[in-house]
PDB file of C-alpha atoms in Angstrom:
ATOM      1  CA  UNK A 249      10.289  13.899   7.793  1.00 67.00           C
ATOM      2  CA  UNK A 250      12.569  15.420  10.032  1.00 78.00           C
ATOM      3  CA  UNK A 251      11.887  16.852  13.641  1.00 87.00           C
ATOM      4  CA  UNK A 252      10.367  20.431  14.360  1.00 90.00           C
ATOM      5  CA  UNK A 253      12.907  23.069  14.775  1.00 91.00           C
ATOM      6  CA  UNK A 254      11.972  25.876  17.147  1.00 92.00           C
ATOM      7  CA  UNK A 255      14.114  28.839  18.242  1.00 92.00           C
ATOM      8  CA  UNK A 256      13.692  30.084  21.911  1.00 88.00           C
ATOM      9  CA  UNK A 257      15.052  33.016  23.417  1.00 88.00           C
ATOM     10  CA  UNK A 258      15.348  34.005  27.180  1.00 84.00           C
ATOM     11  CA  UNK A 259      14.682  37.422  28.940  1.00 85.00           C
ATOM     12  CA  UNK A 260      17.683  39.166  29.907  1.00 80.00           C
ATOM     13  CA  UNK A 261      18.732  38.771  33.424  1.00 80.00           C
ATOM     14  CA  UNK A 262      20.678  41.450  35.221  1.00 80.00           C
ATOM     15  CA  UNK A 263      23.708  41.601  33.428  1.00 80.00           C
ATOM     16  CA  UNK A 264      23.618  38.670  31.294  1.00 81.00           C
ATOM     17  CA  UNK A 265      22.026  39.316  27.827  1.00 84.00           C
ATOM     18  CA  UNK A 266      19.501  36.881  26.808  1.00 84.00           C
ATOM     19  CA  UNK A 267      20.595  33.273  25.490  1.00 86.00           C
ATOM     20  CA  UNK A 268      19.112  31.734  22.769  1.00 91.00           C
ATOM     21  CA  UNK A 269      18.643  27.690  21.586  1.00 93.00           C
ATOM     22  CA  UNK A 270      17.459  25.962  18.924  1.00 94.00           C
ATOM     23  CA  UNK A 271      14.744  23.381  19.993  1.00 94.00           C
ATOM     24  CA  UNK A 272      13.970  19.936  18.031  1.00 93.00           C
ATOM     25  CA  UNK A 273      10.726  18.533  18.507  1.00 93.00           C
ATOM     26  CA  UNK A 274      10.357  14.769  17.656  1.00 90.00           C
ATOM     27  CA  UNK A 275       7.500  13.022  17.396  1.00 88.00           C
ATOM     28  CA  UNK A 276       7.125   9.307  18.291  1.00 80.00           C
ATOM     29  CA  UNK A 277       6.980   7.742  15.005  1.00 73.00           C
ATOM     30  CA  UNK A 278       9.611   9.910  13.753  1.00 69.00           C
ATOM     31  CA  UNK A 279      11.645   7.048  12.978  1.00 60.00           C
ATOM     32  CA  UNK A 280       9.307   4.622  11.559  1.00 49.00           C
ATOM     33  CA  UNK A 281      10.313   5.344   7.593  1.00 52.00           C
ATOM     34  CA  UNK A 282      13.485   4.460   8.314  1.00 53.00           C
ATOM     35  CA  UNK A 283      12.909   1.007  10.082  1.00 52.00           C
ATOM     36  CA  UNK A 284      10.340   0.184   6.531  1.00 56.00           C
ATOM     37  CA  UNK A 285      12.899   1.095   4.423  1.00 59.00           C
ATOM     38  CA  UNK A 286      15.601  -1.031   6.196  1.00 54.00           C
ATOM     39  CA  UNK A 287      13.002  -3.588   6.147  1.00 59.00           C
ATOM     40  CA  UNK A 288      12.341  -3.360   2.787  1.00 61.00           C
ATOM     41  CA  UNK A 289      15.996  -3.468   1.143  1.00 59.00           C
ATOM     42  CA  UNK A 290      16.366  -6.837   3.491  1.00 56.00           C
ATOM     43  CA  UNK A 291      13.420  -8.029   1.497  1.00 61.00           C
ATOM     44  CA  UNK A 292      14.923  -7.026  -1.663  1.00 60.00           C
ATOM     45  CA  UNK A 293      18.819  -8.267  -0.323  1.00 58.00           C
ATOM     46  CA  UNK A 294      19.956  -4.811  -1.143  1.00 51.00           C
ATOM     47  CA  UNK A 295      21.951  -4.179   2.319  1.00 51.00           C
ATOM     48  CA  UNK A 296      22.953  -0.321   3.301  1.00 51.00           C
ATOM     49  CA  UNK A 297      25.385   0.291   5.200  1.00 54.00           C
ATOM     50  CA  UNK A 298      24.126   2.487   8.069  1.00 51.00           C
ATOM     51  CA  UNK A 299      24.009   2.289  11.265  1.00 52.00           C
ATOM     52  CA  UNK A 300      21.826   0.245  13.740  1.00 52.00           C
ATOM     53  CA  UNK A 301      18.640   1.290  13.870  1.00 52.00           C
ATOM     54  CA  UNK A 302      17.293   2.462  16.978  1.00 53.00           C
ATOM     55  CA  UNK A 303      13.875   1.649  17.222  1.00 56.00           C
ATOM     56  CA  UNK A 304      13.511   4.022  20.601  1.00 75.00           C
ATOM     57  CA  UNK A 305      13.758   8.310  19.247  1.00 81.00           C
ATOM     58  CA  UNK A 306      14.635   8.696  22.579  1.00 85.00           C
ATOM     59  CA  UNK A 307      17.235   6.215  22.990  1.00 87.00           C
ATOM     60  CA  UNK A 308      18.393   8.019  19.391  1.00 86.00           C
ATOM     61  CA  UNK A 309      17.558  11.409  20.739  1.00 90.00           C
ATOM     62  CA  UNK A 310      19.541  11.215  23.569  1.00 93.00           C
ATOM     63  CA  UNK A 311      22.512   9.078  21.505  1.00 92.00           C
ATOM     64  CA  UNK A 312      22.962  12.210  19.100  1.00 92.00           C
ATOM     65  CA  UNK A 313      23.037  14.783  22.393  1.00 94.00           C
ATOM     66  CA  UNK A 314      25.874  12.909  24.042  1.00 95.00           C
ATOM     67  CA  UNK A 315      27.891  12.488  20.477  1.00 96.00           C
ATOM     68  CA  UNK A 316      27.795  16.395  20.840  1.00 96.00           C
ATOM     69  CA  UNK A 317      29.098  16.288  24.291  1.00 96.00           C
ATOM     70  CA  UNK A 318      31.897  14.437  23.380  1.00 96.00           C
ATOM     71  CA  UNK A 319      32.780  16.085  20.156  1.00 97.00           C
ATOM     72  CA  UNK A 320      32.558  18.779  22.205  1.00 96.00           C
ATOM     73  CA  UNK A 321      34.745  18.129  24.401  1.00 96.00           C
ATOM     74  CA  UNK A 322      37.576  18.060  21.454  1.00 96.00           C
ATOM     75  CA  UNK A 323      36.804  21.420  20.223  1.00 96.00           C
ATOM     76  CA  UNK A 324      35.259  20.048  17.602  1.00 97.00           C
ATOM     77  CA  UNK A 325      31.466  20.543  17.441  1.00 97.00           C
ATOM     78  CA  UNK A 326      29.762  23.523  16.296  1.00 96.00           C
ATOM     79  CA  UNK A 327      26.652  23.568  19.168  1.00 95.00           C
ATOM     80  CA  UNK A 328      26.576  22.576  22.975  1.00 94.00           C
ATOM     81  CA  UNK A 329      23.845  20.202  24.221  1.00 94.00           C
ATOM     82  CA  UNK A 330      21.498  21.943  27.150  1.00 93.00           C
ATOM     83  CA  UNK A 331      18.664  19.342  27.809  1.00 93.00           C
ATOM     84  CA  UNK A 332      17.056  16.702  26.368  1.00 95.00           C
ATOM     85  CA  UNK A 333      13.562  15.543  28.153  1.00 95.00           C
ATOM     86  CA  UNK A 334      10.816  13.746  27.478  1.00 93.00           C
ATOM     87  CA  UNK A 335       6.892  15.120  26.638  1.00 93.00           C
ATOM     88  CA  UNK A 336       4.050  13.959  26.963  1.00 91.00           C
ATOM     89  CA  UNK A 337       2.116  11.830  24.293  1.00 88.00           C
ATOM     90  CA  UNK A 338       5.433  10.414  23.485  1.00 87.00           C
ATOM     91  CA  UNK A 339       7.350  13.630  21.996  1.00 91.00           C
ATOM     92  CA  UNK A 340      11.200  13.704  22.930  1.00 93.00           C
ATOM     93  CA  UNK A 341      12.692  17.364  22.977  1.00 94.00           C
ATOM     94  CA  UNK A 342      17.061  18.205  22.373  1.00 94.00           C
ATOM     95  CA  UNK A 343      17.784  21.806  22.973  1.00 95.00           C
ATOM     96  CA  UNK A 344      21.083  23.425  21.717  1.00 95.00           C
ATOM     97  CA  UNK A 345      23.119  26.136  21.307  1.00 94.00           C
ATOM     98  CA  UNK A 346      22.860  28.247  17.914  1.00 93.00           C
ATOM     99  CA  UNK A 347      25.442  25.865  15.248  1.00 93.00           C
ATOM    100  CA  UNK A 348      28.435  28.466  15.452  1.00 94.00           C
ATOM    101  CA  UNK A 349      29.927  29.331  11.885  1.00 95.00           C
ATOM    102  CA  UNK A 350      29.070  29.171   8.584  1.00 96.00           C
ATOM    103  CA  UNK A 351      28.751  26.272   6.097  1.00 96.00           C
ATOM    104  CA  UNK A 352      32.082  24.991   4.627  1.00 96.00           C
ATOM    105  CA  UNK A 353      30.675  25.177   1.539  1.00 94.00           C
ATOM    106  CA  UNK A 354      30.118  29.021   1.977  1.00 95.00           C
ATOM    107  CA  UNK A 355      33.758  29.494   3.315  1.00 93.00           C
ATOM    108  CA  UNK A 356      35.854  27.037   0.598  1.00 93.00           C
ATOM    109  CA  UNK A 357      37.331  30.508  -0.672  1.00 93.00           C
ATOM    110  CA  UNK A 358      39.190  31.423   2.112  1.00 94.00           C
ATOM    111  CA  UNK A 359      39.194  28.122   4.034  1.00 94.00           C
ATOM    112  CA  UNK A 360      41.929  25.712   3.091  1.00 96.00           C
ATOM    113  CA  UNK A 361      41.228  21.899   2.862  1.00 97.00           C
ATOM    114  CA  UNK A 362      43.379  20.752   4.694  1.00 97.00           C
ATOM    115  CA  UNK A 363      42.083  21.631   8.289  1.00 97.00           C
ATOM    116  CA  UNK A 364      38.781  20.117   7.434  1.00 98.00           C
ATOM    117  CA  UNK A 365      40.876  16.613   6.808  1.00 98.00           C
ATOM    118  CA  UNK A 366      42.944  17.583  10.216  1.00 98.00           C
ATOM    119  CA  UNK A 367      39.575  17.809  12.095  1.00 98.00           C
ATOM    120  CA  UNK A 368      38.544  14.716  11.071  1.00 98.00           C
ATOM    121  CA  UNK A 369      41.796  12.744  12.210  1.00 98.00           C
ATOM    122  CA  UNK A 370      40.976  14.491  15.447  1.00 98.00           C
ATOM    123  CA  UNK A 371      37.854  12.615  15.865  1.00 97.00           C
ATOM    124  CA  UNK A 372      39.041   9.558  14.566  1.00 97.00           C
ATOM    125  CA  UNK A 373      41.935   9.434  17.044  1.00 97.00           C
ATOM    126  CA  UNK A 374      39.532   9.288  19.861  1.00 97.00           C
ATOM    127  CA  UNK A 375      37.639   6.330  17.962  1.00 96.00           C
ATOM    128  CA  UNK A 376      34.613   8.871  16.861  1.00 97.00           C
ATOM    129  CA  UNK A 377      32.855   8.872  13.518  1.00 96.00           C
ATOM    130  CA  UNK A 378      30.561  11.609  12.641  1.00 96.00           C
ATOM    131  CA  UNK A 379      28.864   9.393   9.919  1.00 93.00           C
ATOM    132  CA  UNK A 380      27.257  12.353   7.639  1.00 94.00           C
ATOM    133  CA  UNK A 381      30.257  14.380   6.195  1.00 95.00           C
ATOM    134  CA  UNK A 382      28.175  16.559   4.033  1.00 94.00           C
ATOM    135  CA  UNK A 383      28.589  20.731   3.561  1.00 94.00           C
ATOM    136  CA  UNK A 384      25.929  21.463   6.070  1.00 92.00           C
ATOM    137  CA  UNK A 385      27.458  19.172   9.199  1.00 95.00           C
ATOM    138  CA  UNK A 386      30.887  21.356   8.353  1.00 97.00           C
ATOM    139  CA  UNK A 387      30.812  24.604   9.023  1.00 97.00           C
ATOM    140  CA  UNK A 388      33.649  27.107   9.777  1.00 97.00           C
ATOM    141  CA  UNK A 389      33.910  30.040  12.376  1.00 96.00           C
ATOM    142  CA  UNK A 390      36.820  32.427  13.142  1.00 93.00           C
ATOM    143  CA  UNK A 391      38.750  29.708  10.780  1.00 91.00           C
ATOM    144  CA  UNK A 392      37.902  27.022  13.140  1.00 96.00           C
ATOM    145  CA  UNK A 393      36.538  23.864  11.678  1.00 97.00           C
ATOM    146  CA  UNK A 394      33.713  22.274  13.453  1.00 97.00           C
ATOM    147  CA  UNK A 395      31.064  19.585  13.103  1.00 97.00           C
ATOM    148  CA  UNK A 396      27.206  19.424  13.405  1.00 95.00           C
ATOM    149  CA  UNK A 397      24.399  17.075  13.080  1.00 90.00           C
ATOM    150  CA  UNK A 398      25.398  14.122  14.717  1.00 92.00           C
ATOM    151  CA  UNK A 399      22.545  11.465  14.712  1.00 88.00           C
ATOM    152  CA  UNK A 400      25.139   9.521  12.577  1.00 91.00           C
ATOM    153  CA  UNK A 401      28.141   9.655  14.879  1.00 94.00           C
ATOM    154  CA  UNK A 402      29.026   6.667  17.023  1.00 94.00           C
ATOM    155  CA  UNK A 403      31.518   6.432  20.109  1.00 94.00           C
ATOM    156  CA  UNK A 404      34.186   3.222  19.482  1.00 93.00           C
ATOM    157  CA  UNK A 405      33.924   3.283  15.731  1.00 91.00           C
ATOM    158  CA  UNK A 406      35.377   0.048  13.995  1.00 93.00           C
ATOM    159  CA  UNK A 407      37.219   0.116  10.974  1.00 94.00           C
ATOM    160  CA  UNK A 408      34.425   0.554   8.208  1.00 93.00           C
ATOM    161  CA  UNK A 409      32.850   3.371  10.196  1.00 94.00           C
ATOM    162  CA  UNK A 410      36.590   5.320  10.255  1.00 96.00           C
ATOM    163  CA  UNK A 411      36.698   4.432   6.597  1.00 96.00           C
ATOM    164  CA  UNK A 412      33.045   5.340   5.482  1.00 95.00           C
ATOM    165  CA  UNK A 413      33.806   8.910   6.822  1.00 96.00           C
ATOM    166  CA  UNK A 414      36.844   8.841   4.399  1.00 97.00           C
ATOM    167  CA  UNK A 415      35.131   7.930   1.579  1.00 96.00           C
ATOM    168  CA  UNK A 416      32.023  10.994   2.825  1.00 95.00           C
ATOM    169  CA  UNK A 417      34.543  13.235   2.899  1.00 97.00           C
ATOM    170  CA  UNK A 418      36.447  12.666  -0.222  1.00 96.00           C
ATOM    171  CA  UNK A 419      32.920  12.686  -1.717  1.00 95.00           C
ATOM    172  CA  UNK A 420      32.754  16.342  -0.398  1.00 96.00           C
ATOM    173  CA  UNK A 421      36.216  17.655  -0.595  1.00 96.00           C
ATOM    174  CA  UNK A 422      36.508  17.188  -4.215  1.00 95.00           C
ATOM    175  CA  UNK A 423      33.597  18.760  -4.834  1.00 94.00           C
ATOM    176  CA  UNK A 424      34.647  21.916  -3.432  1.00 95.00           C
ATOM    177  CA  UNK A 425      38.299  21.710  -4.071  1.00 97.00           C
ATOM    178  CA  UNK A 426      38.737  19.138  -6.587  1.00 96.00           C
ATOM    179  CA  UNK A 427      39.601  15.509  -6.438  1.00 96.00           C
ATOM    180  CA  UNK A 428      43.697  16.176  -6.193  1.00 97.00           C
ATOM    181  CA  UNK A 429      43.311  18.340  -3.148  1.00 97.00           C
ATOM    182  CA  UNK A 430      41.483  16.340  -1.337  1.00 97.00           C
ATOM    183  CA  UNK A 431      43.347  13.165  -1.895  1.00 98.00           C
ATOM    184  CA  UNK A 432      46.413  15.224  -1.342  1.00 98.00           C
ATOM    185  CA  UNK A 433      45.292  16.549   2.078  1.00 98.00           C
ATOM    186  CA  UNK A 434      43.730  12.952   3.089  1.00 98.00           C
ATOM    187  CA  UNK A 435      47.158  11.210   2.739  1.00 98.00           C
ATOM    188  CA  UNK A 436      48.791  13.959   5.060  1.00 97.00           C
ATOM    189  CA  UNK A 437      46.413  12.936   7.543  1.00 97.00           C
ATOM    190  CA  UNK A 438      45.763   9.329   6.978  1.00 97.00           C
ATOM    191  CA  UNK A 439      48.287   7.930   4.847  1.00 97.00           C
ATOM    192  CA  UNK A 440      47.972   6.809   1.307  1.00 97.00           C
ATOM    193  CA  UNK A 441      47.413   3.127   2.745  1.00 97.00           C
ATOM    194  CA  UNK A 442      43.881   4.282   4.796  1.00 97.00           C
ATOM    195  CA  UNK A 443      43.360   6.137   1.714  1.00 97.00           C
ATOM    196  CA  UNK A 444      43.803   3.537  -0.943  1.00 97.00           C
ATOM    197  CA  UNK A 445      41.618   1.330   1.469  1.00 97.00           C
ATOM    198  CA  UNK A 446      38.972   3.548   2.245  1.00 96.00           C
ATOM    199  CA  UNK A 447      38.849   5.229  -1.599  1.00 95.00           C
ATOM    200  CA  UNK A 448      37.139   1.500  -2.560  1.00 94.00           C
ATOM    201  CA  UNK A 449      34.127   2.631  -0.818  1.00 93.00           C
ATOM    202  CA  UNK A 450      33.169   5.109  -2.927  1.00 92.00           C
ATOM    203  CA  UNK A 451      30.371   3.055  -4.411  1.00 90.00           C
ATOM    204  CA  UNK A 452      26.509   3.853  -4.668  1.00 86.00           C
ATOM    205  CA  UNK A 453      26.078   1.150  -1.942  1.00 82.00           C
ATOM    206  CA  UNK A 454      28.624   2.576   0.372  1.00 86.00           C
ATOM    207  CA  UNK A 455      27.934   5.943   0.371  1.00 88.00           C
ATOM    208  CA  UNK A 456      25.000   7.043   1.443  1.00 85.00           C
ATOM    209  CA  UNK A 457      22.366   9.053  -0.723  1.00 85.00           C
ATOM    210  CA  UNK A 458      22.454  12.086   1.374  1.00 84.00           C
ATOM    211  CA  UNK A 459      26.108  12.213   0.975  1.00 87.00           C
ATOM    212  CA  UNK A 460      26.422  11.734  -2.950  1.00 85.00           C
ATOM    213  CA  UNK A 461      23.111  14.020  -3.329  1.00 83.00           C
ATOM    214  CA  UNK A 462      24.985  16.691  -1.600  1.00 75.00           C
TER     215      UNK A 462
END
């Protein structure tokens, strides 16, 4: 499971010292677990609630490489897209920059929570999810808070989306700085009304197992 990560480095040019990129490499059934296990909790009427599968890793490929442009674009995301192309015998390639900083869960001694919860209302301002709030998509550099890993965010998020992230991120928060922090710091942000609301999704169902095995 999971696509092949590659590193590649380029020759140093003149001035400029070389650049490096991390490559994934997926493979055209890379997707195909996912579609029999949605299939299979239909059969069993045991609904998740992700997102809509795309049957196409390309179409998905190419849908997590623009999330990073626009979280980008707010500051916000920890690598910068530089291609995504299609190989031959059906293999789809996304090269990025290096993820920038270190895992929040590495820097919860000298990082505060509450600029991990003002990130967040950044991207839900500009109707963006990121769908898969655990320690490894947050990382932290020069102080900075930043996101990775975006095959789960979506552009025009409705109202469960915005409060699914809630509920992943008190799910993480209190884990690394206890459950009165984090509520504390998502009211500042949210309000205790989005909250209250969102808090009722922390159910086995609602969150998903990546998030709650984390």
């Amino acid at each position: 499971p999971g696509p092949l990560v590659l590193s590649a480095r380029s020759e140093a040019t003149g001035d400029d010292p070389p650049q490096t990129a991390t490559v994934h490499l997926f493979g055209p059934n890379q997707r195909s677990g996912g579609a029999l296990r949605q299939f299979w909790r239909k059969l069993r009427l045991r609904a998740r609630e992700t997102a809509p599968l795309q049957l196409s890793v390309r179409r998905a490929v190419e849908h997590r490489a623009l999330m990073a442009i626009a979280i980008g674009d707010l500051g916000l995301a920890n690598s910068s897209t530089l291609s995504v192309a299609a190989l031959e015998r059906g293999w789809t390639m996304y090269a990025h920059s290096p993820p920038r900083g270190v895992p929040i869960n590495e820097a919860a001694d000298h990082t505060p929570v509450a600029p991990i919860w003002a990130a967040l209302g950044v991207l839900h301002e500009n109707s963006i999810t990121h769908g898969d709030l655990r320690c490894r998509s947050i990382t932290v550099d020069d102080g900075n808070v930043l996101f990775g890993g975006f095959g789960h965010a979506e552009f025009g998020a409705t109202d469960v989306q915005l409060q699914a992230d809630i509920a992943q991120l008190l799910v993480t928060t209190s884990e690394l700085y206890g459950p009165e922090a984090a509520v504390t710091a998502a009211i500042e942000v949210f309000g205790k009304d989005a909250v209250l609301t969102a808090s009722r999704r922390l159910t086995k169902s609602a969150v998903p197992n990546r998030i709650r095995d984390g």
